[in-house]
PDB file of C-alpha atoms in Angstrom:
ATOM      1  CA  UNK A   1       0.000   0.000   0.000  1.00 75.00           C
ATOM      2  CA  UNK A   2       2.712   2.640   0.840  1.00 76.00           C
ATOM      3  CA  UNK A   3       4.565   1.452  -2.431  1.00 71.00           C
ATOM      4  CA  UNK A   4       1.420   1.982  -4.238  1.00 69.00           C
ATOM      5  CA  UNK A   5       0.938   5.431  -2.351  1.00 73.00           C
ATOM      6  CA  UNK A   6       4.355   6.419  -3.554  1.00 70.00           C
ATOM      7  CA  UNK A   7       5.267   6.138   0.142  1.00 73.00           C
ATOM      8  CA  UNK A   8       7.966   3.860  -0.525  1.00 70.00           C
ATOM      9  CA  UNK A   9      10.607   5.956   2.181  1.00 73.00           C
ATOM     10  CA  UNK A  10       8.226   5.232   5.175  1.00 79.00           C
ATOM     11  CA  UNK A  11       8.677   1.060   4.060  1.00 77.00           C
ATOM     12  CA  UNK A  12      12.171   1.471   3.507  1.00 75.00           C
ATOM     13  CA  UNK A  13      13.031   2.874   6.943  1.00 81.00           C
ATOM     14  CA  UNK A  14      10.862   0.226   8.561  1.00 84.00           C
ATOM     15  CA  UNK A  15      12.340  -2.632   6.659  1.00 80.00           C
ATOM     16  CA  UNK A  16      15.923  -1.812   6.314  1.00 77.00           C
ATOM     17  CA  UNK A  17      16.257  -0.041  10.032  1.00 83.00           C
ATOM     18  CA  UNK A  18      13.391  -0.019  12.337  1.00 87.00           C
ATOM     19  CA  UNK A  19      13.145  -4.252  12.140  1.00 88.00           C
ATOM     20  CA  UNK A  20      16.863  -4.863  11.799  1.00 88.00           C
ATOM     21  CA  UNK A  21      17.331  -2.569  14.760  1.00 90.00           C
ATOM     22  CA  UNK A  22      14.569  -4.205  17.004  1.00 91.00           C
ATOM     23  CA  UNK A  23      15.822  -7.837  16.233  1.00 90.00           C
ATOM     24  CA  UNK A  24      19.354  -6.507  16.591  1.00 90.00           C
ATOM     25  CA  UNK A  25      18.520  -4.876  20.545  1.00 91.00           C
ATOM     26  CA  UNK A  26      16.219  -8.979  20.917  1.00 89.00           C
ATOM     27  CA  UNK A  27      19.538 -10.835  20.031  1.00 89.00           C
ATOM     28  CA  UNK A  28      21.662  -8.681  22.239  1.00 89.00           C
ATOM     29  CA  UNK A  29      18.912  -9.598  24.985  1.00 88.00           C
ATOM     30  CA  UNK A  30      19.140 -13.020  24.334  1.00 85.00           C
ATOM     31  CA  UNK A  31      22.639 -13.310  24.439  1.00 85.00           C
ATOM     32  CA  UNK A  32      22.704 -12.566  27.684  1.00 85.00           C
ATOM     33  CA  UNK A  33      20.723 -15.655  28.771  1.00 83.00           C
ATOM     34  CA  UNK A  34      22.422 -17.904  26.150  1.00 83.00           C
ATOM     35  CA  UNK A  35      21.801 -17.480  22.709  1.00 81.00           C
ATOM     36  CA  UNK A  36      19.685 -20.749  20.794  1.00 85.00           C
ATOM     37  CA  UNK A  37      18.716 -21.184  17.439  1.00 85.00           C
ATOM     38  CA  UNK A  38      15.106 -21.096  18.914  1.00 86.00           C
ATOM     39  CA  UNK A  39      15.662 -18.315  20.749  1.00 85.00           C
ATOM     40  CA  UNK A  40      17.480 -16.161  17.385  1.00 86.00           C
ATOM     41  CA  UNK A  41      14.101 -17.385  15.735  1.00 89.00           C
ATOM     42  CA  UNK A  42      11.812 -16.124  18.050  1.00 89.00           C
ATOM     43  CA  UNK A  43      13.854 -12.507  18.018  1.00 88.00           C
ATOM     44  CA  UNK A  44      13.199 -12.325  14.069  1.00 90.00           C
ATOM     45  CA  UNK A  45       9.203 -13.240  14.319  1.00 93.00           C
ATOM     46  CA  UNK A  46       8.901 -10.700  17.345  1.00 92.00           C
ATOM     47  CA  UNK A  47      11.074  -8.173  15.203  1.00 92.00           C
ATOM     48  CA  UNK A  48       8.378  -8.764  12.271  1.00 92.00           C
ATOM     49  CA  UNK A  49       5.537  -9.161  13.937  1.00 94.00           C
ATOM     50  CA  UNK A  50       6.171  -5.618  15.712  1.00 93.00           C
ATOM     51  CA  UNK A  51       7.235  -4.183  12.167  1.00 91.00           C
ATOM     52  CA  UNK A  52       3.659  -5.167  11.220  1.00 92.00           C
ATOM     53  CA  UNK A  53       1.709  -3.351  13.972  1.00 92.00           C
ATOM     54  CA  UNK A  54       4.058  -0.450  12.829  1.00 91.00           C
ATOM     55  CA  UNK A  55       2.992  -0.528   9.224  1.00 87.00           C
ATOM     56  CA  UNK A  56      -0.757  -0.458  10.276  1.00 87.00           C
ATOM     57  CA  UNK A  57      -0.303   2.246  12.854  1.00 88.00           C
ATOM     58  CA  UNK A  58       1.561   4.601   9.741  1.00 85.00           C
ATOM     59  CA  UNK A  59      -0.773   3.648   7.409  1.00 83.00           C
ATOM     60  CA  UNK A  60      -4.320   4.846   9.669  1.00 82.00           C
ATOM     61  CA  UNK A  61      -2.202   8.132  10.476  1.00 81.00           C
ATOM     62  CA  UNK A  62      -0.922   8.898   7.164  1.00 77.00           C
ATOM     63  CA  UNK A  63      -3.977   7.459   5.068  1.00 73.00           C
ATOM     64  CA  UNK A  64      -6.944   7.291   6.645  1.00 70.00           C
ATOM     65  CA  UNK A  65      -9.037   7.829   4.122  1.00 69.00           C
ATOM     66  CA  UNK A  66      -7.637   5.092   2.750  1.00 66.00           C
ATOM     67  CA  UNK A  67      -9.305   2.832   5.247  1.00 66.00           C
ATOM     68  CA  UNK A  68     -12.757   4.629   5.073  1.00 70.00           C
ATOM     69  CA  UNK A  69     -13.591   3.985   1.243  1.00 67.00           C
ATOM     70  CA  UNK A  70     -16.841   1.881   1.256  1.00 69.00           C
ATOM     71  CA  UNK A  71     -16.986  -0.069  -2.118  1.00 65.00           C
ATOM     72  CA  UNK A  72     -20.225  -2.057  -2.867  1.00 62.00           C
ATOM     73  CA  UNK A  73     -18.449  -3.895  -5.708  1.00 68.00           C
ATOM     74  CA  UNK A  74     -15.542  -5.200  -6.696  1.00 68.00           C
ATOM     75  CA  UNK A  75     -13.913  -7.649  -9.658  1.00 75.00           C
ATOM     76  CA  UNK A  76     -12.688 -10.472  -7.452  1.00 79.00           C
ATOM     77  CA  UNK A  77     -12.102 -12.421 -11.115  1.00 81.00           C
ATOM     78  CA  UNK A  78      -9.965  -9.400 -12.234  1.00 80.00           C
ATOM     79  CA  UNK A  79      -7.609  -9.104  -9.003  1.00 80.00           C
ATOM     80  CA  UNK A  80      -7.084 -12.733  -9.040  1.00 82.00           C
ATOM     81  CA  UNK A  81      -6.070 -12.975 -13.134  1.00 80.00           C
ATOM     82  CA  UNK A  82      -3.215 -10.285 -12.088  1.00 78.00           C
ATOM     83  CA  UNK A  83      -2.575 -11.586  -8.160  1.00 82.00           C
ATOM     84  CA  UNK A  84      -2.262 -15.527  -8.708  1.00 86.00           C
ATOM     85  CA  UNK A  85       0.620 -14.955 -11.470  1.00 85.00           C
ATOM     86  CA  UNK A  86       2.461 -12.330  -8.557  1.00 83.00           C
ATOM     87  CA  UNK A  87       1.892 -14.994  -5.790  1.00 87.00           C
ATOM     88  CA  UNK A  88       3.557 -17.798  -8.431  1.00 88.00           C
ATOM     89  CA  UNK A  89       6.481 -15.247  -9.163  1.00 87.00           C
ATOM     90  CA  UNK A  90       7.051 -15.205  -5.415  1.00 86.00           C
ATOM     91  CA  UNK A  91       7.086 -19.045  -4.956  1.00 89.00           C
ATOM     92  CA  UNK A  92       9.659 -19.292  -7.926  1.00 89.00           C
ATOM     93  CA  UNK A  93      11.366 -16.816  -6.979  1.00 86.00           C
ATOM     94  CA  UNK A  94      12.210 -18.376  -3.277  1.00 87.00           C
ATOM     95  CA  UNK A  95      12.730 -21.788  -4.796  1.00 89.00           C
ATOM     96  CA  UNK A  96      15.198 -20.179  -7.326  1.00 88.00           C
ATOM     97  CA  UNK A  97      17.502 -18.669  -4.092  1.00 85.00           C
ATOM     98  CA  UNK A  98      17.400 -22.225  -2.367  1.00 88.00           C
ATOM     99  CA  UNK A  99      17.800 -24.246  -5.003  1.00 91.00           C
ATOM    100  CA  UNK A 100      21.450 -24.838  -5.070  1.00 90.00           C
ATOM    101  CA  UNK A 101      21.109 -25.398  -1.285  1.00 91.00           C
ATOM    102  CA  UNK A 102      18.927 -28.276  -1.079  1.00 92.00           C
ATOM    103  CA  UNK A 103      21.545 -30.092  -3.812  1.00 93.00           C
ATOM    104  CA  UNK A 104      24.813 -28.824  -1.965  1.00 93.00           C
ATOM    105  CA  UNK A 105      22.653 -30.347   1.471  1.00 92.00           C
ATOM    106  CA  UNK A 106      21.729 -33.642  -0.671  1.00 93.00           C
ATOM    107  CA  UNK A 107      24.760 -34.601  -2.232  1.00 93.00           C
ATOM    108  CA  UNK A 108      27.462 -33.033   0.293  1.00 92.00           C
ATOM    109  CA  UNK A 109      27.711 -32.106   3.749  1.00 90.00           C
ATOM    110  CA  UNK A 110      26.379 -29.731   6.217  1.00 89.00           C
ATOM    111  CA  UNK A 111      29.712 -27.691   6.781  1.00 89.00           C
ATOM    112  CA  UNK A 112      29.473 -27.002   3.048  1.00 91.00           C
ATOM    113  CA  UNK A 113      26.113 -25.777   3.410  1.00 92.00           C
ATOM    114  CA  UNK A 114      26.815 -23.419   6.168  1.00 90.00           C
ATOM    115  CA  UNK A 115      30.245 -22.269   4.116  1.00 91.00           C
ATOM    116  CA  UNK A 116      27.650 -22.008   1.328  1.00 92.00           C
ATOM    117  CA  UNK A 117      25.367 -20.245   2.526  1.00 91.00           C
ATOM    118  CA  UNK A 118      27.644 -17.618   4.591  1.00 90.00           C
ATOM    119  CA  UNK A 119      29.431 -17.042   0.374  1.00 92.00           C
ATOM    120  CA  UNK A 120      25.776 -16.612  -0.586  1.00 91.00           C
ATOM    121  CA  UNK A 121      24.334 -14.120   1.718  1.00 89.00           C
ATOM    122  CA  UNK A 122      27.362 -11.961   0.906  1.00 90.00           C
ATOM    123  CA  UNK A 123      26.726 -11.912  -2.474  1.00 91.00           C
ATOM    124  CA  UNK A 124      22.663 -10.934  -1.608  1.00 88.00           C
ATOM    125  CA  UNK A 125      24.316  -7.681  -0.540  1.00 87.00           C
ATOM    126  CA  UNK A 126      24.824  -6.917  -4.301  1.00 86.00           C
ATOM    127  CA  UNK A 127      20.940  -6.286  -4.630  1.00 83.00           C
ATOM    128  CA  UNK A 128      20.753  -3.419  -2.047  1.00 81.00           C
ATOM    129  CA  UNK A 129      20.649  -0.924  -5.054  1.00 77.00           C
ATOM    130  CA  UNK A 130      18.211  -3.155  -7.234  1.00 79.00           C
ATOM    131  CA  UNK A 131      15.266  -3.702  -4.231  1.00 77.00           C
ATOM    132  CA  UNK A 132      15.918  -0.362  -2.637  1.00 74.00           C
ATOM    133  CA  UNK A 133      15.370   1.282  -6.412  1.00 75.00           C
ATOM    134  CA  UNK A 134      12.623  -0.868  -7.554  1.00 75.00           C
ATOM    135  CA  UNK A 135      10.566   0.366  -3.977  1.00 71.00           C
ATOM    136  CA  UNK A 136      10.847   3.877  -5.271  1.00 74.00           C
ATOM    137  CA  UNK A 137      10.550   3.289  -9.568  1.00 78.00           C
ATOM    138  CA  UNK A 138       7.522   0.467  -9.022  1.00 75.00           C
ATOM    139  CA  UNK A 139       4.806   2.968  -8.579  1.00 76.00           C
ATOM    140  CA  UNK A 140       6.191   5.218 -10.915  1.00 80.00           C
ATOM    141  CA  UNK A 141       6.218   2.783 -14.186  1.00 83.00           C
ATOM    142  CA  UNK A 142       2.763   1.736 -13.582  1.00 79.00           C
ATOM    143  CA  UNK A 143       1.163   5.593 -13.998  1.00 81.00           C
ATOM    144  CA  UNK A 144       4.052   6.413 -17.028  1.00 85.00           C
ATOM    145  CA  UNK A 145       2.698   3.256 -18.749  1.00 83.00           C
ATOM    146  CA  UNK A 146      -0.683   3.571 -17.930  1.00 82.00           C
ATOM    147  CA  UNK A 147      -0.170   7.190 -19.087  1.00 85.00           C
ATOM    148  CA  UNK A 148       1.330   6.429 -22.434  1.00 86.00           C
ATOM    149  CA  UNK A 149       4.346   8.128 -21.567  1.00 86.00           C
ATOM    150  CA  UNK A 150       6.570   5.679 -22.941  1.00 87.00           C
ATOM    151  CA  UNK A 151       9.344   8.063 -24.004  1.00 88.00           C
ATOM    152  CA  UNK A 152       9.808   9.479 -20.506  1.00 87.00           C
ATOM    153  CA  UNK A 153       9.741   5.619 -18.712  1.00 86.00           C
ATOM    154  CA  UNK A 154      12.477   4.431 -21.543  1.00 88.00           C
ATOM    155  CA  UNK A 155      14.325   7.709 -19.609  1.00 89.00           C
ATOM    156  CA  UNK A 156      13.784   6.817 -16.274  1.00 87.00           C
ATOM    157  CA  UNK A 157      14.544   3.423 -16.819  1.00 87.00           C
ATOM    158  CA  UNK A 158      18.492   4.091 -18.179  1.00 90.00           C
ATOM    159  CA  UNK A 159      18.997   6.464 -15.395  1.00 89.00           C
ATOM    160  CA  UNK A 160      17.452   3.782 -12.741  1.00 88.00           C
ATOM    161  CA  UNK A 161      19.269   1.056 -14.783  1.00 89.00           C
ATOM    162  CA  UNK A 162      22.732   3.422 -14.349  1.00 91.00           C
ATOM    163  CA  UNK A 163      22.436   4.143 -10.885  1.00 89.00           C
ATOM    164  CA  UNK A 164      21.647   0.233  -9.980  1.00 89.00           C
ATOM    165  CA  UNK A 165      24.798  -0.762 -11.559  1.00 91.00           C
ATOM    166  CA  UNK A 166      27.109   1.387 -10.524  1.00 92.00           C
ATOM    167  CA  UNK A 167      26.253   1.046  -6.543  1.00 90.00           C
ATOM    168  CA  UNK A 168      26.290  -3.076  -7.384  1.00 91.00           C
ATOM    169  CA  UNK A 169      29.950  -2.444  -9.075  1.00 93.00           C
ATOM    170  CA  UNK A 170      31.028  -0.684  -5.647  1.00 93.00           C
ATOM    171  CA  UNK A 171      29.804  -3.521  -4.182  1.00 92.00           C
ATOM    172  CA  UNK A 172      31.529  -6.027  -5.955  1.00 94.00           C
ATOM    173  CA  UNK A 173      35.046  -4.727  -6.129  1.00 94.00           C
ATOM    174  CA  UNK A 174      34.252  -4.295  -1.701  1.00 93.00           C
ATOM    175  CA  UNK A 175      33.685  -7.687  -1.606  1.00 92.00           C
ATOM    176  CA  UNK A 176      36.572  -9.062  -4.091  1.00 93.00           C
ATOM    177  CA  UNK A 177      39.335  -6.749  -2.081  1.00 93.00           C
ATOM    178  CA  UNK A 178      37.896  -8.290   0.915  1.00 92.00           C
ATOM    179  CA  UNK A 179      36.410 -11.804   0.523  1.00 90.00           C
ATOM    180  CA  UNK A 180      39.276 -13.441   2.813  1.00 90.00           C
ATOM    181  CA  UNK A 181      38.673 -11.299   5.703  1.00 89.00           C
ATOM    182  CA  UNK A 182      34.969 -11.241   5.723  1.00 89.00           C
ATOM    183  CA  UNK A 183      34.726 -15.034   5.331  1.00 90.00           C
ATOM    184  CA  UNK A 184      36.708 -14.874   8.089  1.00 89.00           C
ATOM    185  CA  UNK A 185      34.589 -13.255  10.089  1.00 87.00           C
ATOM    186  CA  UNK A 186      32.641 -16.784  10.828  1.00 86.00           C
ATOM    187  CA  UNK A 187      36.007 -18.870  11.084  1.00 85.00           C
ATOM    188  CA  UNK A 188      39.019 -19.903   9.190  1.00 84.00           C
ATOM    189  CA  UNK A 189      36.942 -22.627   7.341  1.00 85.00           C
ATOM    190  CA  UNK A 190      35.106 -19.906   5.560  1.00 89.00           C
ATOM    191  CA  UNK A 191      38.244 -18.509   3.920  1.00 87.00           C
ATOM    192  CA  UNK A 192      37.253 -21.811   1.105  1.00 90.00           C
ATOM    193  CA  UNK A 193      34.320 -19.814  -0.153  1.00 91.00           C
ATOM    194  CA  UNK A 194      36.057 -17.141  -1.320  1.00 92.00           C
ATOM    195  CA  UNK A 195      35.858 -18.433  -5.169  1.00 93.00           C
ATOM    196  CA  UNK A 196      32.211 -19.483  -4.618  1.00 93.00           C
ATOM    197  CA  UNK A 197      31.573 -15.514  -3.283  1.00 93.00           C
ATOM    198  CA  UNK A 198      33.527 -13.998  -6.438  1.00 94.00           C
ATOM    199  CA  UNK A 199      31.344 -15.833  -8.627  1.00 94.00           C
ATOM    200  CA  UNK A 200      27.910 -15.170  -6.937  1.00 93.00           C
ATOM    201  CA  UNK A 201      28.881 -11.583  -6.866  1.00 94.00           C
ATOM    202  CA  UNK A 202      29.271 -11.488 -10.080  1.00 94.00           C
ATOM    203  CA  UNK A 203      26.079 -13.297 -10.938  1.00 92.00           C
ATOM    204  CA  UNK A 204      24.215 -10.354  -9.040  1.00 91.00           C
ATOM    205  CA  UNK A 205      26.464  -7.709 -11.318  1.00 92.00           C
ATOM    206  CA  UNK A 206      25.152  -9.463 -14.258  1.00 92.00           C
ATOM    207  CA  UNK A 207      22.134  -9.118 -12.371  1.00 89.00           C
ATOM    208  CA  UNK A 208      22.093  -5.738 -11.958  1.00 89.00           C
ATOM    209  CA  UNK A 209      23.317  -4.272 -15.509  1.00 90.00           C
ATOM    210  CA  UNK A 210      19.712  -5.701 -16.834  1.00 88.00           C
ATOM    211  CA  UNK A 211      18.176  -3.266 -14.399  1.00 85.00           C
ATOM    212  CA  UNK A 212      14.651  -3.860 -12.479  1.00 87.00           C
ATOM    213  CA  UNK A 213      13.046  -5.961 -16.196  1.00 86.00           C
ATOM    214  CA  UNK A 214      10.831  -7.974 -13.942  1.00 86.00           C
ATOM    215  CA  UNK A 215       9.105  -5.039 -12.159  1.00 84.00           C
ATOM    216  CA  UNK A 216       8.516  -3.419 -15.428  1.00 86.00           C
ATOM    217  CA  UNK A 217       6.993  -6.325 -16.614  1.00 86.00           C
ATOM    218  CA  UNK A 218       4.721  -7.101 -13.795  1.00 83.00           C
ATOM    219  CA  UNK A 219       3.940  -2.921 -13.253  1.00 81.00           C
ATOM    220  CA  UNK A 220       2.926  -3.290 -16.806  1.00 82.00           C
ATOM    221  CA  UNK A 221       0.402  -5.646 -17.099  1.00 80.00           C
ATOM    222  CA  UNK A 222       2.918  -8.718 -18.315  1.00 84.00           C
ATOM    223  CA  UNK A 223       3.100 -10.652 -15.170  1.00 84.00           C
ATOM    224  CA  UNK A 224       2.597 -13.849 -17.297  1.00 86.00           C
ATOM    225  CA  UNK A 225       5.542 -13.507 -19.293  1.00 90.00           C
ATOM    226  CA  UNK A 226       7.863 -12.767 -16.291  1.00 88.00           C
ATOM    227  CA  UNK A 227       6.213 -16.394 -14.435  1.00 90.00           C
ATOM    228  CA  UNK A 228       7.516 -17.945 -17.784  1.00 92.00           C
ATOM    229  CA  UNK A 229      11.021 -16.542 -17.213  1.00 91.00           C
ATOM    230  CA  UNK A 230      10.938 -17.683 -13.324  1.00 90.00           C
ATOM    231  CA  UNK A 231      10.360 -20.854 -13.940  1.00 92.00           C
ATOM    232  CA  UNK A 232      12.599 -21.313 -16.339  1.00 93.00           C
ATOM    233  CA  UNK A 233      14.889 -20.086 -14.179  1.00 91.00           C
ATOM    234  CA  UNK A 234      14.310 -22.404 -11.762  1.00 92.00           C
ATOM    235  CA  UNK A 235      14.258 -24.975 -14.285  1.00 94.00           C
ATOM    236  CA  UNK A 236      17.572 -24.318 -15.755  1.00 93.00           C
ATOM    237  CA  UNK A 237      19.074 -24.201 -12.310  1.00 92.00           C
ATOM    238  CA  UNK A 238      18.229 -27.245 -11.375  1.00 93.00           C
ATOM    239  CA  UNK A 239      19.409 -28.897 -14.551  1.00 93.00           C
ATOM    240  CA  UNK A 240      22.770 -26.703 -14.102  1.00 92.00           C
ATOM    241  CA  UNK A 241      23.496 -28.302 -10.586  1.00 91.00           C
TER     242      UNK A 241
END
């Protein structure tokens, strides 16, 4: 709704600092007791569940009226012919990211999933620019398209495009100067992973130099062609491991 609202800041602070911070202070809590897997858990669903309750409370301050429309009628078939596709892309979309997992976990051994996975969430911190972008641009290629304005989104979209790149190429030289000594961060083992991290990385550069294509896609009415691409995606990664 905020996205929609072109209220995409107010998410952003919630997501990226409000709910890190609050699970951040929970872990520090628990740490003093004795940290458990449980107990890390528990920290991220309070940390969410408060985010939540946050959301709402914004939302009835900022846009009340929002909440007292009354609407005798609505096209249930419509929403669903555009919603069903999104909820697909989503499922894919998971699956895609834990894909190489589950093999790694079935034919090898749990150390090499942990190194794995340590290599892989590195990596993730290529798309900051791409999902922090594509919060802000979403809203805004729905009403150019809708608007016919197809000169001015072709704009937008190089200059988005640009600016995604260039903060995922910062990102990627970070990490290749200093693969050993994050990996190293979670033990000597880690320093193994720093090939597996180089590559990943630049996977999400790749990535990123094709700029936000699915959300254009799916902000312009062509959801169905971007649940083709996802699962062949997913498809073509499992055939590749």
């Amino acid at each position: 709704v905020l996205d929609g609202l072109k209220r995409g800041a107010i998410e952003a602070v919630i997501q990226n600092i409000v709910s890190p911070s609050i699970y951040l202070m929970l872990l520090l809590c628990w740490l003093c007791f004795g940290l458990t897997q449980l107990r890390a858990l528990s920290g991220l669903m309070i940390a969410n569940i408060i985010s939540i309750f946050i959301y709402i409370y914004i939302l009835r301050k900022t846009q009340k009226p929002v909440f007292e429309i009354k609407s005798s009628r609505y096209d249930v078939r419509q929403f669903l012919r555009f919603s069903i596709p999104l909820s697909l892309i989503g499922t894919l979309t998971l699956l895609m990211n834990q894909v190489d997992i589950f093999f790694i976990g079935y034919f090898k051994t749990t150390a090499d999933v942990g190194i794995y996975s340590v290599a892989y969430k590195f990596a993730a911190i290529m798309l900051i620019g791409l999902q922090s972008v594509i919060t802000i641009f979403a809203p805004h290629i729905s009403e150019l398209y809708n608007n016919n304005e197809i000169g001015e989104l072709e704009n937008l979209l190089k200059l988005v495009t640009k600016w995604i790149f260039l903060i995922a190429l910062f990102l990627f030289f970070f990490l290749f100067l200093f693969r050993f000594s994050l990996l190293s961060m979670f033990g000597e083992d880690f320093a193994v992973a720093t090939t597996v991290l180089i590559i990943l990385a630049f996977g999400q550069l790749v990535n990123s130099f094709a700029g936000p294509t699915g959300t254009i896609l799916i902000m312009c009415g062509k959801q169905r062609w971007e649940v083709y691409n996802s699962i062949s995606l997913v498809l073509i990664n499992i055939v590749l491991n």
